[in-house]
Amino acid sequence: MKLRPALIAAALAACGAAALPALAQDADLLVRHTIVSAGADGIKRTVEFSERVVRRQDQVWIERIVPAGWHSAHEHAAGDKGHRHLDVSAAARWVQRAQDGRPSLQLASAEDKVLVDVAPTDYGNVGFDGSWTAAYHLIDPASLKALKPTGRNGDLTTYTSQEPGRTLKVVWNQRLQYPVLVESTQGASSRKTAVQAQPPAATPPWNATRSYQKKDYSDYLD
């Protein structure tokens, strides 16, 4: 679950440094990812997963949706209490923006009831690129400058890019400031991310972390 979130951002490369855009509207989103990889061994593999994204002003919550019964805590619970394995893929990511524009990252484990501070030096270990803008908008809006606008329908603008053996399509909601669709192909492999607005949560999910035990990511390193 690379935190832009997950594999959306892999489809786009940032186009240089840009000033932070104005904050858009609050949003509750369901983000569905489908990745098809074609191997040299002739086997095509499909990976599908979904995420819940909640953004409120200077805060973004990104949580993998794990169907009931899919996650086994047996291996996760192995080891002593002080060095229990942290399931990074299942933990929610809570990104907050400071006044200077820099993000901070915490991992929230509902299973262990812990809130884990992650230092910038450890961002790469948990798949976070350190970009507040990409976390908030799902992709960096500056990346759209490298694409060609090819259509518009109300608030939605379609951007495309075509190169030999590679294509990219982004449908961007200008009013709400996030992509509703990102599709890319490279040879026989492809990635698709679809984003759907959801009813707003009555309370933000990070409220549940108030009673969590506070830890540092380094506590889980041997």
JSON list of C-alpha atoms in Angstrom, two decimals:
[
{"chain": "A", "resi": 1, "resn": "MET", "atom": "CA", "xyz": [0.00, 0.00, 0.00]},
{"chain": "A", "resi": 2, "resn": "LYS", "atom": "CA", "xyz": [2.40, 2.63, -1.15]},
{"chain": "A", "resi": 3, "resn": "LEU", "atom": "CA", "xyz": [1.12, 5.78, 0.31]},
{"chain": "A", "resi": 4, "resn": "ARG", "atom": "CA", "xyz": [-0.02, 7.97, -2.50]},
{"chain": "A", "resi": 5, "resn": "PRO", "atom": "CA", "xyz": [-2.08, 5.81, -1.81]},
{"chain": "A", "resi": 6, "resn": "ALA", "atom": "CA", "xyz": [-0.91, 2.47, -3.11]},
{"chain": "A", "resi": 7, "resn": "LEU", "atom": "CA", "xyz": [-0.02, 2.14, -6.81]},
{"chain": "A", "resi": 8, "resn": "ILE", "atom": "CA", "xyz": [-1.91, 5.20, -8.08]},
{"chain": "A", "resi": 9, "resn": "ALA", "atom": "CA", "xyz": [1.19, 7.33, -7.87]},
{"chain": "A", "resi": 10, "resn": "ALA", "atom": "CA", "xyz": [3.34, 4.81, -9.66]},
{"chain": "A", "resi": 11, "resn": "ALA", "atom": "CA", "xyz": [1.47, 5.77, -12.81]},
{"chain": "A", "resi": 12, "resn": "LEU", "atom": "CA", "xyz": [2.59, 9.40, -12.64]},
{"chain": "A", "resi": 13, "resn": "ALA", "atom": "CA", "xyz": [5.95, 11.08, -12.13]},
{"chain": "A", "resi": 14, "resn": "ALA", "atom": "CA", "xyz": [6.16, 14.43, -10.35]},
{"chain": "A", "resi": 15, "resn": "CYS", "atom": "CA", "xyz": [7.04, 17.32, -12.65]},
{"chain": "A", "resi": 16, "resn": "GLY", "atom": "CA", "xyz": [9.37, 19.33, -10.45]},
{"chain": "A", "resi": 17, "resn": "ALA", "atom": "CA", "xyz": [8.67, 21.19, -7.24]},
{"chain": "A", "resi": 18, "resn": "ALA", "atom": "CA", "xyz": [5.40, 23.08, -7.07]},
{"chain": "A", "resi": 19, "resn": "ALA", "atom": "CA", "xyz": [3.75, 25.35, -4.54]},
{"chain": "A", "resi": 20, "resn": "LEU", "atom": "CA", "xyz": [1.21, 23.63, -2.35]},
{"chain": "A", "resi": 21, "resn": "PRO", "atom": "CA", "xyz": [-2.25, 23.98, -3.91]},
{"chain": "A", "resi": 22, "resn": "ALA", "atom": "CA", "xyz": [-5.17, 25.32, -1.94]},
{"chain": "A", "resi": 23, "resn": "LEU", "atom": "CA", "xyz": [-6.97, 22.68, 0.08]},
{"chain": "A", "resi": 24, "resn": "ALA", "atom": "CA", "xyz": [-9.97, 21.22, -1.68]},
{"chain": "A", "resi": 25, "resn": "GLN", "atom": "CA", "xyz": [-13.21, 19.97, -0.19]},
{"chain": "A", "resi": 26, "resn": "ASP", "atom": "CA", "xyz": [-13.36, 17.29, 2.46]},
{"chain": "A", "resi": 27, "resn": "ALA", "atom": "CA", "xyz": [-13.85, 13.87, 0.91]},
{"chain": "A", "resi": 28, "resn": "ASP", "atom": "CA", "xyz": [-14.55, 10.25, 1.83]},
{"chain": "A", "resi": 29, "resn": "LEU", "atom": "CA", "xyz": [-13.42, 7.94, -0.96]},
{"chain": "A", "resi": 30, "resn": "LEU", "atom": "CA", "xyz": [-13.40, 4.29, -1.92]},
{"chain": "A", "resi": 31, "resn": "VAL", "atom": "CA", "xyz": [-10.31, 3.57, -4.01]},
{"chain": "A", "resi": 32, "resn": "ARG", "atom": "CA", "xyz": [-10.16, 0.31, -5.99]},
{"chain": "A", "resi": 33, "resn": "HIS", "atom": "CA", "xyz": [-6.90, -0.93, -7.52]},
{"chain": "A", "resi": 34, "resn": "THR", "atom": "CA", "xyz": [-6.42, -3.60, -10.19]},
{"chain": "A", "resi": 35, "resn": "ILE", "atom": "CA", "xyz": [-2.91, -4.52, -11.28]},
{"chain": "A", "resi": 36, "resn": "VAL", "atom": "CA", "xyz": [-2.29, -7.00, -14.10]},
{"chain": "A", "resi": 37, "resn": "SER", "atom": "CA", "xyz": [1.30, -8.13, -14.55]},
{"chain": "A", "resi": 38, "resn": "ALA", "atom": "CA", "xyz": [2.44, -10.23, -17.49]},
{"chain": "A", "resi": 39, "resn": "GLY", "atom": "CA", "xyz": [5.57, -12.20, -16.73]},
{"chain": "A", "resi": 40, "resn": "ALA", "atom": "CA", "xyz": [8.28, -13.45, -19.03]},
{"chain": "A", "resi": 41, "resn": "ASP", "atom": "CA", "xyz": [7.21, -16.95, -17.95]},
{"chain": "A", "resi": 42, "resn": "GLY", "atom": "CA", "xyz": [3.92, -16.49, -19.81]},
{"chain": "A", "resi": 43, "resn": "ILE", "atom": "CA", "xyz": [1.86, -16.20, -16.64]},
{"chain": "A", "resi": 44, "resn": "LYS", "atom": "CA", "xyz": [-0.46, -13.25, -16.17]},
{"chain": "A", "resi": 45, "resn": "ARG", "atom": "CA", "xyz": [-1.20, -12.31, -12.56]},
{"chain": "A", "resi": 46, "resn": "THR", "atom": "CA", "xyz": [-3.98, -10.04, -11.30]},
{"chain": "A", "resi": 47, "resn": "VAL", "atom": "CA", "xyz": [-3.91, -8.24, -7.95]},
{"chain": "A", "resi": 48, "resn": "GLU", "atom": "CA", "xyz": [-6.96, -6.42, -6.62]},
{"chain": "A", "resi": 49, "resn": "PHE", "atom": "CA", "xyz": [-7.41, -4.44, -3.41]},
{"chain": "A", "resi": 50, "resn": "SER", "atom": "CA", "xyz": [-9.36, -1.48, -2.10]},
{"chain": "A", "resi": 51, "resn": "GLU", "atom": "CA", "xyz": [-8.67, 1.39, 0.27]},
{"chain": "A", "resi": 52, "resn": "ARG", "atom": "CA", "xyz": [-10.71, 3.82, 2.29]},
{"chain": "A", "resi": 53, "resn": "VAL", "atom": "CA", "xyz": [-9.46, 7.41, 2.10]},
{"chain": "A", "resi": 54, "resn": "VAL", "atom": "CA", "xyz": [-10.72, 10.17, 4.38]},
{"chain": "A", "resi": 55, "resn": "ARG", "atom": "CA", "xyz": [-9.39, 13.70, 4.00]},
{"chain": "A", "resi": 56, "resn": "ARG", "atom": "CA", "xyz": [-10.19, 16.64, 6.24]},
{"chain": "A", "resi": 57, "resn": "GLN", "atom": "CA", "xyz": [-8.22, 19.88, 5.81]},
{"chain": "A", "resi": 58, "resn": "ASP", "atom": "CA", "xyz": [-4.70, 19.06, 7.00]},
{"chain": "A", "resi": 59, "resn": "GLN", "atom": "CA", "xyz": [-5.30, 15.36, 7.63]},
{"chain": "A", "resi": 60, "resn": "VAL", "atom": "CA", "xyz": [-5.59, 12.27, 5.41]},
{"chain": "A", "resi": 61, "resn": "TRP", "atom": "CA", "xyz": [-6.43, 8.73, 6.52]},
{"chain": "A", "resi": 62, "resn": "ILE", "atom": "CA", "xyz": [-5.66, 5.81, 4.19]},
{"chain": "A", "resi": 63, "resn": "GLU", "atom": "CA", "xyz": [-6.81, 2.35, 5.23]},
{"chain": "A", "resi": 64, "resn": "ARG", "atom": "CA", "xyz": [-6.66, -0.98, 3.41]},
{"chain": "A", "resi": 65, "resn": "ILE", "atom": "CA", "xyz": [-10.06, -2.67, 3.32]},
{"chain": "A", "resi": 66, "resn": "VAL", "atom": "CA", "xyz": [-9.63, -6.24, 4.57]},
{"chain": "A", "resi": 67, "resn": "PRO", "atom": "CA", "xyz": [-12.74, -8.44, 4.30]},
{"chain": "A", "resi": 68, "resn": "ALA", "atom": "CA", "xyz": [-13.75, -10.23, 7.47]},
{"chain": "A", "resi": 69, "resn": "GLY", "atom": "CA", "xyz": [-11.91, -13.49, 7.94]},
{"chain": "A", "resi": 70, "resn": "TRP", "atom": "CA", "xyz": [-9.12, -12.71, 5.47]},
{"chain": "A", "resi": 71, "resn": "HIS", "atom": "CA", "xyz": [-6.57, -11.56, 8.02]},
{"chain": "A", "resi": 72, "resn": "SER", "atom": "CA", "xyz": [-5.01, -14.11, 10.32]},
{"chain": "A", "resi": 73, "resn": "ALA", "atom": "CA", "xyz": [-3.47, -12.76, 13.50]},
{"chain": "A", "resi": 74, "resn": "HIS", "atom": "CA", "xyz": [-1.60, -15.98, 14.29]},
{"chain": "A", "resi": 75, "resn": "GLU", "atom": "CA", "xyz": [1.74, -15.07, 12.76]},
{"chain": "A", "resi": 76, "resn": "HIS", "atom": "CA", "xyz": [1.28, -11.41, 13.58]},
{"chain": "A", "resi": 77, "resn": "ALA", "atom": "CA", "xyz": [0.93, -12.22, 17.29]},
{"chain": "A", "resi": 78, "resn": "ALA", "atom": "CA", "xyz": [4.12, -14.29, 17.40]},
{"chain": "A", "resi": 79, "resn": "GLY", "atom": "CA", "xyz": [6.98, -12.95, 19.46]},
{"chain": "A", "resi": 80, "resn": "ASP", "atom": "CA", "xyz": [7.12, -11.15, 22.74]},
{"chain": "A", "resi": 81, "resn": "LYS", "atom": "CA", "xyz": [4.99, -8.13, 23.49]},
{"chain": "A", "resi": 82, "resn": "GLY", "atom": "CA", "xyz": [7.81, -5.66, 23.06]},
{"chain": "A", "resi": 83, "resn": "HIS", "atom": "CA", "xyz": [8.84, -6.85, 19.61]},
{"chain": "A", "resi": 84, "resn": "ARG", "atom": "CA", "xyz": [5.56, -8.02, 18.12]},
{"chain": "A", "resi": 85, "resn": "HIS", "atom": "CA", "xyz": [5.47, -7.87, 14.35]},
{"chain": "A", "resi": 86, "resn": "LEU", "atom": "CA", "xyz": [3.76, -4.77, 12.94]},
{"chain": "A", "resi": 87, "resn": "ASP", "atom": "CA", "xyz": [1.54, -5.61, 9.98]},
{"chain": "A", "resi": 88, "resn": "VAL", "atom": "CA", "xyz": [2.39, -2.55, 7.89]},
{"chain": "A", "resi": 89, "resn": "SER", "atom": "CA", "xyz": [0.12, -3.49, 4.98]},
{"chain": "A", "resi": 90, "resn": "ALA", "atom": "CA", "xyz": [-2.93, -3.79, 7.24]},
{"chain": "A", "resi": 91, "resn": "ALA", "atom": "CA", "xyz": [-2.21, -0.71, 9.37]},
{"chain": "A", "resi": 92, "resn": "ALA", "atom": "CA", "xyz": [-3.95, 2.54, 8.46]},
{"chain": "A", "resi": 93, "resn": "ARG", "atom": "CA", "xyz": [-1.77, 5.51, 7.50]},
{"chain": "A", "resi": 94, "resn": "TRP", "atom": "CA", "xyz": [-2.54, 8.85, 9.09]},
{"chain": "A", "resi": 95, "resn": "VAL", "atom": "CA", "xyz": [-0.84, 11.74, 7.32]},
{"chain": "A", "resi": 96, "resn": "GLN", "atom": "CA", "xyz": [-0.96, 15.24, 8.79]},
{"chain": "A", "resi": 97, "resn": "ARG", "atom": "CA", "xyz": [0.38, 18.48, 7.36]},
{"chain": "A", "resi": 98, "resn": "ALA", "atom": "CA", "xyz": [2.23, 20.99, 9.52]},
{"chain": "A", "resi": 99, "resn": "GLN", "atom": "CA", "xyz": [2.10, 24.74, 8.97]},
{"chain": "A", "resi": 100, "resn": "ASP", "atom": "CA", "xyz": [5.36, 24.59, 7.02]},
{"chain": "A", "resi": 101, "resn": "GLY", "atom": "CA", "xyz": [3.76, 22.14, 4.59]},
{"chain": "A", "resi": 102, "resn": "ARG", "atom": "CA", "xyz": [5.74, 19.11, 5.72]},
{"chain": "A", "resi": 103, "resn": "PRO", "atom": "CA", "xyz": [3.84, 15.89, 6.36]},
{"chain": "A", "resi": 104, "resn": "SER", "atom": "CA", "xyz": [4.06, 13.61, 9.36]},
{"chain": "A", "resi": 105, "resn": "LEU", "atom": "CA", "xyz": [3.12, 9.95, 9.22]},
{"chain": "A", "resi": 106, "resn": "GLN", "atom": "CA", "xyz": [1.66, 7.60, 11.82]},
{"chain": "A", "resi": 107, "resn": "LEU", "atom": "CA", "xyz": [0.55, 3.99, 11.43]},
{"chain": "A", "resi": 108, "resn": "ALA", "atom": "CA", "xyz": [-2.61, 3.02, 13.28]},
{"chain": "A", "resi": 109, "resn": "SER", "atom": "CA", "xyz": [-3.24, -0.64, 14.14]},
{"chain": "A", "resi": 110, "resn": "ALA", "atom": "CA", "xyz": [-6.80, -1.27, 15.28]},
{"chain": "A", "resi": 111, "resn": "GLU", "atom": "CA", "xyz": [-5.86, -4.85, 16.06]},
{"chain": "A", "resi": 112, "resn": "ASP", "atom": "CA", "xyz": [-3.07, -3.94, 18.49]},
{"chain": "A", "resi": 113, "resn": "LYS", "atom": "CA", "xyz": [-4.56, -0.57, 19.52]},
{"chain": "A", "resi": 114, "resn": "VAL", "atom": "CA", "xyz": [-1.24, 1.19, 18.85]},
{"chain": "A", "resi": 115, "resn": "LEU", "atom": "CA", "xyz": [-0.36, 4.44, 17.08]},
{"chain": "A", "resi": 116, "resn": "VAL", "atom": "CA", "xyz": [3.14, 4.32, 15.61]},
{"chain": "A", "resi": 117, "resn": "ASP", "atom": "CA", "xyz": [5.18, 7.43, 14.78]},
{"chain": "A", "resi": 118, "resn": "VAL", "atom": "CA", "xyz": [7.27, 6.99, 11.64]},
{"chain": "A", "resi": 119, "resn": "ALA", "atom": "CA", "xyz": [10.37, 9.15, 11.23]},
{"chain": "A", "resi": 120, "resn": "PRO", "atom": "CA", "xyz": [11.13, 10.58, 7.75]},
{"chain": "A", "resi": 121, "resn": "THR", "atom": "CA", "xyz": [14.18, 8.31, 7.57]},
{"chain": "A", "resi": 122, "resn": "ASP", "atom": "CA", "xyz": [11.82, 5.32, 7.74]},
{"chain": "A", "resi": 123, "resn": "TYR", "atom": "CA", "xyz": [9.26, 6.49, 5.18]},
{"chain": "A", "resi": 124, "resn": "GLY", "atom": "CA", "xyz": [10.73, 4.25, 2.52]},
{"chain": "A", "resi": 125, "resn": "ASN", "atom": "CA", "xyz": [10.35, 1.21, 4.77]},
{"chain": "A", "resi": 126, "resn": "VAL", "atom": "CA", "xyz": [6.57, 1.67, 4.87]},
{"chain": "A", "resi": 127, "resn": "GLY", "atom": "CA", "xyz": [6.10, 2.80, 1.27]},
{"chain": "A", "resi": 128, "resn": "PHE", "atom": "CA", "xyz": [5.53, 6.52, 1.85]},
{"chain": "A", "resi": 129, "resn": "ASP", "atom": "CA", "xyz": [7.21, 8.94, -0.55]},
{"chain": "A", "resi": 130, "resn": "GLY", "atom": "CA", "xyz": [6.92, 11.91, 1.82]},
{"chain": "A", "resi": 131, "resn": "SER", "atom": "CA", "xyz": [4.61, 13.95, -0.43]},
{"chain": "A", "resi": 132, "resn": "TRP", "atom": "CA", "xyz": [1.71, 15.63, 1.34]},
{"chain": "A", "resi": 133, "resn": "THR", "atom": "CA", "xyz": [0.26, 16.83, -1.98]},
{"chain": "A", "resi": 134, "resn": "ALA", "atom": "CA", "xyz": [0.14, 13.33, -3.44]},
{"chain": "A", "resi": 135, "resn": "ALA", "atom": "CA", "xyz": [-1.40, 11.91, -0.26]},
{"chain": "A", "resi": 136, "resn": "TYR", "atom": "CA", "xyz": [-4.10, 14.58, -0.17]},
{"chain": "A", "resi": 137, "resn": "HIS", "atom": "CA", "xyz": [-4.98, 14.54, -3.89]},
{"chain": "A", "resi": 138, "resn": "LEU", "atom": "CA", "xyz": [-4.11, 10.85, -4.51]},
{"chain": "A", "resi": 139, "resn": "ILE", "atom": "CA", "xyz": [-1.72, 12.03, -7.21]},
{"chain": "A", "resi": 140, "resn": "ASP", "atom": "CA", "xyz": [0.32, 15.21, -7.46]},
{"chain": "A", "resi": 141, "resn": "PRO", "atom": "CA", "xyz": [-1.76, 17.66, -9.54]},
{"chain": "A", "resi": 142, "resn": "ALA", "atom": "CA", "xyz": [1.48, 19.06, -10.97]},
{"chain": "A", "resi": 143, "resn": "SER", "atom": "CA", "xyz": [1.94, 15.73, -12.75]},
{"chain": "A", "resi": 144, "resn": "LEU", "atom": "CA", "xyz": [-0.98, 16.55, -15.02]},
{"chain": "A", "resi": 145, "resn": "LYS", "atom": "CA", "xyz": [1.15, 19.19, -16.73]},
{"chain": "A", "resi": 146, "resn": "ALA", "atom": "CA", "xyz": [3.02, 16.41, -18.51]},
{"chain": "A", "resi": 147, "resn": "LEU", "atom": "CA", "xyz": [-0.22, 15.03, -19.98]},
{"chain": "A", "resi": 148, "resn": "LYS", "atom": "CA", "xyz": [-2.43, 16.21, -22.84]},
{"chain": "A", "resi": 149, "resn": "PRO", "atom": "CA", "xyz": [-6.04, 17.27, -22.05]},
{"chain": "A", "resi": 150, "resn": "THR", "atom": "CA", "xyz": [-8.23, 15.31, -24.46]},
{"chain": "A", "resi": 151, "resn": "GLY", "atom": "CA", "xyz": [-11.77, 15.85, -23.21]},
{"chain": "A", "resi": 152, "resn": "ARG", "atom": "CA", "xyz": [-13.98, 17.55, -20.68]},
{"chain": "A", "resi": 153, "resn": "ASN", "atom": "CA", "xyz": [-17.37, 16.72, -19.19]},
{"chain": "A", "resi": 154, "resn": "GLY", "atom": "CA", "xyz": [-18.54, 19.06, -16.45]},
{"chain": "A", "resi": 155, "resn": "ASP", "atom": "CA", "xyz": [-16.04, 18.95, -13.59]},
{"chain": "A", "resi": 156, "resn": "LEU", "atom": "CA", "xyz": [-14.13, 16.07, -15.20]},
{"chain": "A", "resi": 157, "resn": "THR", "atom": "CA", "xyz": [-11.14, 16.57, -17.49]},
{"chain": "A", "resi": 158, "resn": "THR", "atom": "CA", "xyz": [-9.48, 13.65, -19.24]},
{"chain": "A", "resi": 159, "resn": "TYR", "atom": "CA", "xyz": [-5.70, 13.71, -19.68]},
{"chain": "A", "resi": 160, "resn": "THR", "atom": "CA", "xyz": [-3.76, 11.20, -21.76]},
{"chain": "A", "resi": 161, "resn": "SER", "atom": "CA", "xyz": [-0.24, 10.30, -22.73]},
{"chain": "A", "resi": 162, "resn": "GLN", "atom": "CA", "xyz": [0.88, 7.84, -25.38]},
{"chain": "A", "resi": 163, "resn": "GLU", "atom": "CA", "xyz": [4.36, 6.50, -26.02]},
{"chain": "A", "resi": 164, "resn": "PRO", "atom": "CA", "xyz": [5.49, 3.40, -27.88]},
{"chain": "A", "resi": 165, "resn": "GLY", "atom": "CA", "xyz": [4.27, 0.48, -25.79]},
{"chain": "A", "resi": 166, "resn": "ARG", "atom": "CA", "xyz": [2.89, 2.70, -23.02]},
{"chain": "A", "resi": 167, "resn": "THR", "atom": "CA", "xyz": [-0.35, 4.60, -22.44]},
{"chain": "A", "resi": 168, "resn": "LEU", "atom": "CA", "xyz": [-1.71, 6.63, -19.55]},
{"chain": "A", "resi": 169, "resn": "LYS", "atom": "CA", "xyz": [-5.18, 8.06, -18.93]},
{"chain": "A", "resi": 170, "resn": "VAL", "atom": "CA", "xyz": [-6.26, 10.21, -16.00]},
{"chain": "A", "resi": 171, "resn": "VAL", "atom": "CA", "xyz": [-9.79, 11.51, -15.45]},
{"chain": "A", "resi": 172, "resn": "TRP", "atom": "CA", "xyz": [-9.43, 14.42, -13.04]},
{"chain": "A", "resi": 173, "resn": "ASN", "atom": "CA", "xyz": [-12.21, 16.05, -11.01]},
{"chain": "A", "resi": 174, "resn": "GLN", "atom": "CA", "xyz": [-11.27, 19.70, -11.11]},
{"chain": "A", "resi": 175, "resn": "ARG", "atom": "CA", "xyz": [-13.76, 20.81, -8.46]},
{"chain": "A", "resi": 176, "resn": "LEU", "atom": "CA", "xyz": [-12.96, 18.12, -5.90]},
{"chain": "A", "resi": 177, "resn": "GLN", "atom": "CA", "xyz": [-9.27, 17.90, -6.82]},
{"chain": "A", "resi": 178, "resn": "TYR", "atom": "CA", "xyz": [-8.72, 14.17, -7.13]},
{"chain": "A", "resi": 179, "resn": "PRO", "atom": "CA", "xyz": [-8.68, 11.63, -9.99]},
{"chain": "A", "resi": 180, "resn": "VAL", "atom": "CA", "xyz": [-11.75, 9.48, -10.48]},
{"chain": "A", "resi": 181, "resn": "LEU", "atom": "CA", "xyz": [-9.82, 7.15, -12.79]},
{"chain": "A", "resi": 182, "resn": "VAL", "atom": "CA", "xyz": [-6.18, 6.35, -13.53]},
{"chain": "A", "resi": 183, "resn": "GLU", "atom": "CA", "xyz": [-5.39, 3.74, -16.19]},
{"chain": "A", "resi": 184, "resn": "SER", "atom": "CA", "xyz": [-1.97, 2.81, -17.50]},
{"chain": "A", "resi": 185, "resn": "THR", "atom": "CA", "xyz": [-0.67, 0.08, -19.76]},
{"chain": "A", "resi": 186, "resn": "GLN", "atom": "CA", "xyz": [2.82, -1.08, -20.55]},
{"chain": "A", "resi": 187, "resn": "GLY", "atom": "CA", "xyz": [2.93, -3.94, -22.97]},
{"chain": "A", "resi": 188, "resn": "ALA", "atom": "CA", "xyz": [0.64, -6.68, -21.66]},
{"chain": "A", "resi": 189, "resn": "SER", "atom": "CA", "xyz": [0.71, -5.28, -18.12]},
{"chain": "A", "resi": 190, "resn": "SER", "atom": "CA", "xyz": [-1.77, -2.71, -16.83]},
{"chain": "A", "resi": 191, "resn": "ARG", "atom": "CA", "xyz": [-2.89, -0.80, -13.77]},
{"chain": "A", "resi": 192, "resn": "LYS", "atom": "CA", "xyz": [-6.29, 0.69, -13.05]},
{"chain": "A", "resi": 193, "resn": "THR", "atom": "CA", "xyz": [-7.41, 2.78, -10.10]},
{"chain": "A", "resi": 194, "resn": "ALA", "atom": "CA", "xyz": [-11.04, 3.83, -9.77]},
{"chain": "A", "resi": 195, "resn": "VAL", "atom": "CA", "xyz": [-12.13, 6.36, -7.14]},
{"chain": "A", "resi": 196, "resn": "GLN", "atom": "CA", "xyz": [-15.70, 6.67, -5.89]},
{"chain": "A", "resi": 197, "resn": "ALA", "atom": "CA", "xyz": [-17.08, 9.24, -3.45]},
{"chain": "A", "resi": 198, "resn": "GLN", "atom": "CA", "xyz": [-18.68, 7.84, -0.29]},
{"chain": "A", "resi": 199, "resn": "PRO", "atom": "CA", "xyz": [-21.04, 9.33, 2.32]},
{"chain": "A", "resi": 200, "resn": "PRO", "atom": "CA", "xyz": [-19.03, 11.30, 4.87]},
{"chain": "A", "resi": 201, "resn": "ALA", "atom": "CA", "xyz": [-18.21, 9.53, 8.11]},
{"chain": "A", "resi": 202, "resn": "ALA", "atom": "CA", "xyz": [-19.99, 10.86, 11.19]},
{"chain": "A", "resi": 203, "resn": "THR", "atom": "CA", "xyz": [-16.65, 11.07, 13.00]},
{"chain": "A", "resi": 204, "resn": "PRO", "atom": "CA", "xyz": [-13.15, 10.98, 11.51]},
{"chain": "A", "resi": 205, "resn": "PRO", "atom": "CA", "xyz": [-11.44, 7.59, 11.87]},
{"chain": "A", "resi": 206, "resn": "TRP", "atom": "CA", "xyz": [-8.43, 9.04, 13.71]},
{"chain": "A", "resi": 207, "resn": "ASN", "atom": "CA", "xyz": [-10.66, 9.80, 16.70]},
{"chain": "A", "resi": 208, "resn": "ALA", "atom": "CA", "xyz": [-10.44, 6.10, 17.58]},
{"chain": "A", "resi": 209, "resn": "THR", "atom": "CA", "xyz": [-6.68, 6.42, 18.11]},
{"chain": "A", "resi": 210, "resn": "ARG", "atom": "CA", "xyz": [-7.03, 8.64, 21.18]},
{"chain": "A", "resi": 211, "resn": "SER", "atom": "CA", "xyz": [-6.94, 5.59, 23.44]},
{"chain": "A", "resi": 212, "resn": "TYR", "atom": "CA", "xyz": [-4.18, 3.81, 21.49]},
{"chain": "A", "resi": 213, "resn": "GLN", "atom": "CA", "xyz": [-0.76, 3.17, 22.95]},
{"chain": "A", "resi": 214, "resn": "LYS", "atom": "CA", "xyz": [1.89, 5.42, 21.41]},
{"chain": "A", "resi": 215, "resn": "LYS", "atom": "CA", "xyz": [5.00, 3.84, 19.92]},
{"chain": "A", "resi": 216, "resn": "ASP", "atom": "CA", "xyz": [7.83, 4.63, 17.51]},
{"chain": "A", "resi": 217, "resn": "TYR", "atom": "CA", "xyz": [8.48, 2.64, 14.37]},
{"chain": "A", "resi": 218, "resn": "SER", "atom": "CA", "xyz": [11.98, 1.97, 15.65]},
{"chain": "A", "resi": 219, "resn": "ASP", "atom": "CA", "xyz": [10.43, -0.08, 18.48]},
{"chain": "A", "resi": 220, "resn": "TYR", "atom": "CA", "xyz": [9.62, -2.75, 15.90]},
{"chain": "A", "resi": 221, "resn": "LEU", "atom": "CA", "xyz": [13.09, -2.90, 14.39]},
{"chain": "A", "resi": 222, "resn": "ASP", "atom": "CA", "xyz": [15.54, -5.52, 15.56]}
]
